């Protein structure tokens, strides 16, 4: 008999394992991305590769980890060691996200009982051009490509693999600590799961976790059964791929049929030259995120049981399923946001009362690198900037917040100035940028930074040409804008651009507002 | 004579320790003038012990600060900050509180947009002031604040943790203009601007109210030594609290955990889940061989940014109001009837409450409630429950028991959150039940959570107030320093700590706390160390071996270390505890084997869907060591304990009622 209190205790216990892993990674890592912005995820998979628990971190990672695990499961079943991977074409998302998966064995059994995994966004992965996510045309130029390989030998880090990575990056000391932390995090996960196995018994544990997966599946099946059958579609665009100014179509067509829900993205644009392509794992994570959001009221248990009745279709050779070696660096952060916009555009036709207007639709990726002459070290720094959230049927949009596929924290000004040769000049709300309407869209942000040494800056942003849509007669949010003051001269920047800055130069990023809802 | 006074949402509890004897009583809290009730209680005590007047020491816990913050009340507050950064408190950390909610909600900032002002000012992380605020600009600002009828101002500048000069300067000018001023680095000289600014803004919001409250208290209780319990489990004298009331946010609840710690040590059981059910709210926490402290407490969704005892509070208590929503679903709380008008059975209120449900089901004896000082009116309550029952097709008693079931589910949820929610199995813990309502609800909660033992400590109904008198004056300061251990000697560190100690001594002196002849101050020094480049330092005791200790601790916590890597000393923390020798006494006395007269009687209560015959006995009449089977009611002056079937209980030599599950193996 499945006892509801016991189920809750086991659910909480296994989630606590993922959370403890997250705490260790956050507290012991070096990358500002990981420790301040929490751009990482920790998850636990069962023997068949289904996600049974995750710490609540970054949506873009979680959904894609489910997909990655499905791809990597055959490889994982052939090892007792920790596997490392960042190759987007074999289970990764984009190169800066390095994933480590470790099997957990009960006693001396041959088959793994669980897998623990963590994925963290490194600030530097050795791109051939400067910039954390450089504006290049192939994956080789984006940095070190790590195909799935054993990163440990009898649990100890394999120096050969480690050195191959460290020799190809600029900030190897940071990478050394962060990769060591990532290995250690999985070892803690293994230890805690082994304790749970011996406390509850393996079969018992699997039974309770299976029942949680089933309950998640039954919640979404009940939900789908209530939707009107049929086919619905929606399309939006990305501004450009940084090499041409042509908009890139992102399209979704959803079909509700016999308790199943299919999302077909085949009519999206062909793959592009610049790094706006993205792999199917990221598409899957956008779908997972949107369904989780829509099912808030149902209090669905958070695991991959809900993905069982969902089918995702993409077209090989398209921007959402490109052929190797297309560049995918910004797909994870920018294209993923537009995928959400079109999925929500479709879902609005099915359940209008739960869907808001478009949010800022970008992460405004800003990165710096160069030689810090004061601290005598080479540095790379990366941040994303929040914007306006879309208004909903009965609420205004929130201002200056990260939306949808990311929820990373900002780097406090005092931490930024203490660690990097940068000074903050302005960090405030961009008043009036939210779309007008019965309910107003949230305002974007203005962030102005000054270089204190000679450095290279890269901005990768979206919604600089095509604004976030309003709904039901609400206005769209204002498009974002990037400017710089170089040697005293003001300059307008493109949505995606790399620039060389001298001491005293400034860059200003104004992020988009959210769409309004209803006629004002 | 030591007096503990705990002002709660419904009752103000008093505990008096005098010449080895302990007395306790409760008065109703007056929300408009809580200080009057405090004074009234002290007068009652003085009427009995007029000679004690000269020696009274008062330890006071108050929820004034928390309530102001949670209800969004407080003074008209403005925030003054560095030019370019007035939205920091609204932007927050750019994240939303619920990952999957499309509403992307963030907590409401403590100061609205129109009351956030900027000054031309800039401090660097090196401590260099590149722009110093000018008098004319500050005067213009002061004029504007005056026009806006601002009462309190938070002065929050970037990098002030490194050099507070600009904050101090502006703060002094504004204070001279008559505003209540809170400077961010004065409250917490630590880096990360958002958290520090929020702390200053919250302190400003509650500052003027708190000051007024304390001045009134001093006026009503002249010449008495008054200390206020703080969220760190220690106390502070009134003078210090007036400046920094934000330290009292968990004043009441942390006293309960202090008392729990003391009884746990006395009886040798230190794996406790504490459950403090009052009239308005319920506080729960996990005590596992030591307090758990947290730097991550959120108050109304905002980070507090101070090191406090880790406690979870929910809005459910004896006074929680019962309502029926449109879908004919019964709801309990979070509104409370308080003590005025109080539950319907008090005879003035019109709302049914949890207490009324306990009366109708026979759990509360209307004749002996509140020590027999308050005769309860049962009839209107029965009528109201009957009416409610008719609407939803249930009997009078079934509805009343349903109300108890709902509130127990809510409280079990809070207990689950602090235990199972953190991976701790509740069945490995003992439930410590106290507060006015703890006795009637605790054992049922233990059943729900699969726990095997419940303890009701001595002075169950006023246990938190009892904890107050054990608190000692405690002051901690955390200071961000960013030092490199390779470039600093231990002697230099020692001097840094010496300066902080001097600062605390000066504060203590200003309050006349230090009587050099008989006062000991125990200082505890610690360092927050990380590998250069990390973001979350570890707190390591400061002695000559601190670096070795750090590497070991890092390895223990995270599984790896880099002994050759450079490290940073991020913060220094000093904690000063003031101990006088006469406070070192045992608070829990053994009970004598002579018990009060009065044996078992029988009574009918509605339990588990039917009227049942249960034993009742007075707590003071329980012979120590003898085991009695449930179902039973144990009555005492201010509360009642309910022990259902399947549990048995005994009174131990420290007057704890220990309730144990029969055949605990059957549970799992």
JSON list of C-alpha atoms in Angstrom, two decimals, chain B residues 105-197:
[
{"chain": "B", "resi": 105, "resn": "UNK", "atom": "CA", "xyz": [6.19, 37.86, -8.48]},
{"chain": "B", "resi": 106, "resn": "UNK", "atom": "CA", "xyz": [8.76, 39.63, -6.35]},
{"chain": "B", "resi": 107, "resn": "UNK", "atom": "CA", "xyz": [8.17, 40.86, -2.79]},
{"chain": "B", "resi": 108, "resn": "UNK", "atom": "CA", "xyz": [6.91, 44.41, -2.43]},
{"chain": "B", "resi": 109, "resn": "UNK", "atom": "CA", "xyz": [9.82, 46.71, -1.62]},
{"chain": "B", "resi": 110, "resn": "UNK", "atom": "CA", "xyz": [9.73, 48.24, 1.90]},
{"chain": "B", "resi": 111, "resn": "UNK", "atom": "CA", "xyz": [9.94, 51.77, 0.43]},
{"chain": "B", "resi": 112, "resn": "UNK", "atom": "CA", "xyz": [7.80, 52.95, -2.52]},
{"chain": "B", "resi": 113, "resn": "UNK", "atom": "CA", "xyz": [9.26, 54.48, -5.67]},
{"chain": "B", "resi": 114, "resn": "UNK", "atom": "CA", "xyz": [8.29, 58.07, -4.77]},
{"chain": "B", "resi": 115, "resn": "UNK", "atom": "CA", "xyz": [10.11, 57.94, -1.45]},
{"chain": "B", "resi": 116, "resn": "UNK", "atom": "CA", "xyz": [13.42, 56.67, -2.82]},
{"chain": "B", "resi": 117, "resn": "UNK", "atom": "CA", "xyz": [15.97, 59.47, -3.33]},
{"chain": "B", "resi": 118, "resn": "UNK", "atom": "CA", "xyz": [19.46, 59.70, -4.79]},
{"chain": "B", "resi": 119, "resn": "UNK", "atom": "CA", "xyz": [22.44, 61.81, -3.70]},
{"chain": "B", "resi": 120, "resn": "UNK", "atom": "CA", "xyz": [25.66, 62.63, -5.56]},
{"chain": "B", "resi": 121, "resn": "UNK", "atom": "CA", "xyz": [27.86, 60.29, -3.57]},
{"chain": "B", "resi": 122, "resn": "UNK", "atom": "CA", "xyz": [30.25, 57.48, -4.42]},
{"chain": "B", "resi": 123, "resn": "UNK", "atom": "CA", "xyz": [32.43, 55.24, -2.33]},
{"chain": "B", "resi": 124, "resn": "UNK", "atom": "CA", "xyz": [34.70, 52.65, -3.96]},
{"chain": "B", "resi": 125, "resn": "UNK", "atom": "CA", "xyz": [35.27, 49.09, -2.80]},
{"chain": "B", "resi": 126, "resn": "UNK", "atom": "CA", "xyz": [38.71, 50.20, -1.65]},
{"chain": "B", "resi": 127, "resn": "UNK", "atom": "CA", "xyz": [37.15, 52.62, 0.82]},
{"chain": "B", "resi": 128, "resn": "UNK", "atom": "CA", "xyz": [38.12, 55.67, -1.23]},
{"chain": "B", "resi": 129, "resn": "UNK", "atom": "CA", "xyz": [35.39, 58.33, -1.32]},
{"chain": "B", "resi": 130, "resn": "UNK", "atom": "CA", "xyz": [35.35, 59.65, -4.91]},
{"chain": "B", "resi": 131, "resn": "UNK", "atom": "CA", "xyz": [32.27, 61.83, -4.37]},
{"chain": "B", "resi": 132, "resn": "UNK", "atom": "CA", "xyz": [31.43, 63.28, -0.96]},
{"chain": "B", "resi": 133, "resn": "UNK", "atom": "CA", "xyz": [27.84, 64.46, -0.48]},
{"chain": "B", "resi": 134, "resn": "UNK", "atom": "CA", "xyz": [27.49, 68.22, -0.11]},
{"chain": "B", "resi": 135, "resn": "UNK", "atom": "CA", "xyz": [25.53, 70.07, 2.58]},
{"chain": "B", "resi": 136, "resn": "UNK", "atom": "CA", "xyz": [23.33, 72.08, 0.19]},
{"chain": "B", "resi": 137, "resn": "UNK", "atom": "CA", "xyz": [22.19, 68.90, -1.55]},
{"chain": "B", "resi": 138, "resn": "UNK", "atom": "CA", "xyz": [21.47, 67.16, 1.76]},
{"chain": "B", "resi": 139, "resn": "UNK", "atom": "CA", "xyz": [19.51, 70.22, 2.94]},
{"chain": "B", "resi": 140, "resn": "UNK", "atom": "CA", "xyz": [17.37, 70.21, -0.21]},
{"chain": "B", "resi": 141, "resn": "UNK", "atom": "CA", "xyz": [16.73, 66.52, 0.39]},
{"chain": "B", "resi": 142, "resn": "UNK", "atom": "CA", "xyz": [15.83, 67.10, 4.05]},
{"chain": "B", "resi": 143, "resn": "UNK", "atom": "CA", "xyz": [13.36, 69.78, 2.91]},
{"chain": "B", "resi": 144, "resn": "UNK", "atom": "CA", "xyz": [11.72, 67.34, 0.49]},
{"chain": "B", "resi": 145, "resn": "UNK", "atom": "CA", "xyz": [11.50, 64.64, 3.16]},
{"chain": "B", "resi": 146, "resn": "UNK", "atom": "CA", "xyz": [9.89, 67.14, 5.50]},
{"chain": "B", "resi": 147, "resn": "UNK", "atom": "CA", "xyz": [7.33, 68.06, 2.85]},
{"chain": "B", "resi": 148, "resn": "UNK", "atom": "CA", "xyz": [6.58, 64.36, 2.32]},
{"chain": "B", "resi": 149, "resn": "UNK", "atom": "CA", "xyz": [5.96, 64.04, 6.10]},
{"chain": "B", "resi": 150, "resn": "UNK", "atom": "CA", "xyz": [8.66, 61.36, 6.32]},
{"chain": "B", "resi": 151, "resn": "UNK", "atom": "CA", "xyz": [9.37, 60.03, 9.83]},
{"chain": "B", "resi": 152, "resn": "UNK", "atom": "CA", "xyz": [12.20, 57.54, 9.25]},
{"chain": "B", "resi": 153, "resn": "UNK", "atom": "CA", "xyz": [15.04, 57.45, 6.73]},
{"chain": "B", "resi": 154, "resn": "UNK", "atom": "CA", "xyz": [17.27, 54.56, 5.65]},
{"chain": "B", "resi": 155, "resn": "UNK", "atom": "CA", "xyz": [20.66, 55.81, 4.44]},
{"chain": "B", "resi": 156, "resn": "UNK", "atom": "CA", "xyz": [22.10, 53.19, 2.10]},
{"chain": "B", "resi": 157, "resn": "UNK", "atom": "CA", "xyz": [25.24, 53.87, 0.04]},
{"chain": "B", "resi": 158, "resn": "UNK", "atom": "CA", "xyz": [27.21, 51.50, -2.18]},
{"chain": "B", "resi": 159, "resn": "UNK", "atom": "CA", "xyz": [30.39, 50.06, -0.62]},
{"chain": "B", "resi": 160, "resn": "UNK", "atom": "CA", "xyz": [29.58, 51.59, 2.78]},
{"chain": "B", "resi": 161, "resn": "UNK", "atom": "CA", "xyz": [30.55, 48.26, 4.37]},
{"chain": "B", "resi": 162, "resn": "UNK", "atom": "CA", "xyz": [34.12, 49.27, 3.53]},
{"chain": "B", "resi": 163, "resn": "UNK", "atom": "CA", "xyz": [33.92, 52.90, 4.58]},
{"chain": "B", "resi": 164, "resn": "UNK", "atom": "CA", "xyz": [30.76, 54.22, 6.26]},
{"chain": "B", "resi": 165, "resn": "UNK", "atom": "CA", "xyz": [31.88, 57.88, 6.35]},
{"chain": "B", "resi": 166, "resn": "UNK", "atom": "CA", "xyz": [29.43, 59.14, 3.71]},
{"chain": "B", "resi": 167, "resn": "UNK", "atom": "CA", "xyz": [26.54, 57.25, 5.30]},
{"chain": "B", "resi": 168, "resn": "UNK", "atom": "CA", "xyz": [27.45, 58.56, 8.73]},
{"chain": "B", "resi": 169, "resn": "UNK", "atom": "CA", "xyz": [27.74, 62.12, 7.52]},
{"chain": "B", "resi": 170, "resn": "UNK", "atom": "CA", "xyz": [24.37, 62.16, 5.76]},
{"chain": "B", "resi": 171, "resn": "UNK", "atom": "CA", "xyz": [22.83, 60.20, 8.65]},
{"chain": "B", "resi": 172, "resn": "UNK", "atom": "CA", "xyz": [23.98, 62.77, 11.21]},
{"chain": "B", "resi": 173, "resn": "UNK", "atom": "CA", "xyz": [22.63, 65.71, 9.20]},
{"chain": "B", "resi": 174, "resn": "UNK", "atom": "CA", "xyz": [19.25, 64.02, 8.75]},
{"chain": "B", "resi": 175, "resn": "UNK", "atom": "CA", "xyz": [19.11, 62.99, 12.41]},
{"chain": "B", "resi": 176, "resn": "UNK", "atom": "CA", "xyz": [19.67, 66.63, 13.39]},
{"chain": "B", "resi": 177, "resn": "UNK", "atom": "CA", "xyz": [16.70, 67.52, 11.17]},
{"chain": "B", "resi": 178, "resn": "UNK", "atom": "CA", "xyz": [14.61, 65.23, 13.39]},
{"chain": "B", "resi": 179, "resn": "UNK", "atom": "CA", "xyz": [14.32, 62.08, 11.32]},
{"chain": "B", "resi": 180, "resn": "UNK", "atom": "CA", "xyz": [14.73, 58.58, 12.77]},
{"chain": "B", "resi": 181, "resn": "UNK", "atom": "CA", "xyz": [17.83, 57.45, 10.85]},
{"chain": "B", "resi": 182, "resn": "UNK", "atom": "CA", "xyz": [19.05, 53.93, 10.03]},
{"chain": "B", "resi": 183, "resn": "UNK", "atom": "CA", "xyz": [22.44, 53.60, 8.33]},
{"chain": "B", "resi": 184, "resn": "UNK", "atom": "CA", "xyz": [23.02, 50.35, 6.45]},
{"chain": "B", "resi": 185, "resn": "UNK", "atom": "CA", "xyz": [26.65, 49.76, 7.43]},
{"chain": "B", "resi": 186, "resn": "UNK", "atom": "CA", "xyz": [25.92, 50.62, 11.06]},
{"chain": "B", "resi": 187, "resn": "UNK", "atom": "CA", "xyz": [23.37, 47.77, 11.18]},
{"chain": "B", "resi": 188, "resn": "UNK", "atom": "CA", "xyz": [25.44, 45.22, 9.26]},
{"chain": "B", "resi": 189, "resn": "UNK", "atom": "CA", "xyz": [28.81, 46.21, 7.80]},
{"chain": "B", "resi": 190, "resn": "UNK", "atom": "CA", "xyz": [28.77, 43.32, 5.29]},
{"chain": "B", "resi": 191, "resn": "UNK", "atom": "CA", "xyz": [28.91, 43.36, 1.50]},
{"chain": "B", "resi": 192, "resn": "UNK", "atom": "CA", "xyz": [26.03, 42.71, -0.97]},
{"chain": "B", "resi": 193, "resn": "UNK", "atom": "CA", "xyz": [24.06, 45.93, -1.22]},
{"chain": "B", "resi": 194, "resn": "UNK", "atom": "CA", "xyz": [20.51, 44.63, -1.74]},
{"chain": "B", "resi": 195, "resn": "UNK", "atom": "CA", "xyz": [20.36, 42.61, 1.48]},
{"chain": "B", "resi": 196, "resn": "UNK", "atom": "CA", "xyz": [22.01, 45.42, 3.49]},
{"chain": "B", "resi": 197, "resn": "UNK", "atom": "CA", "xyz": [19.69, 48.11, 2.08]}
]
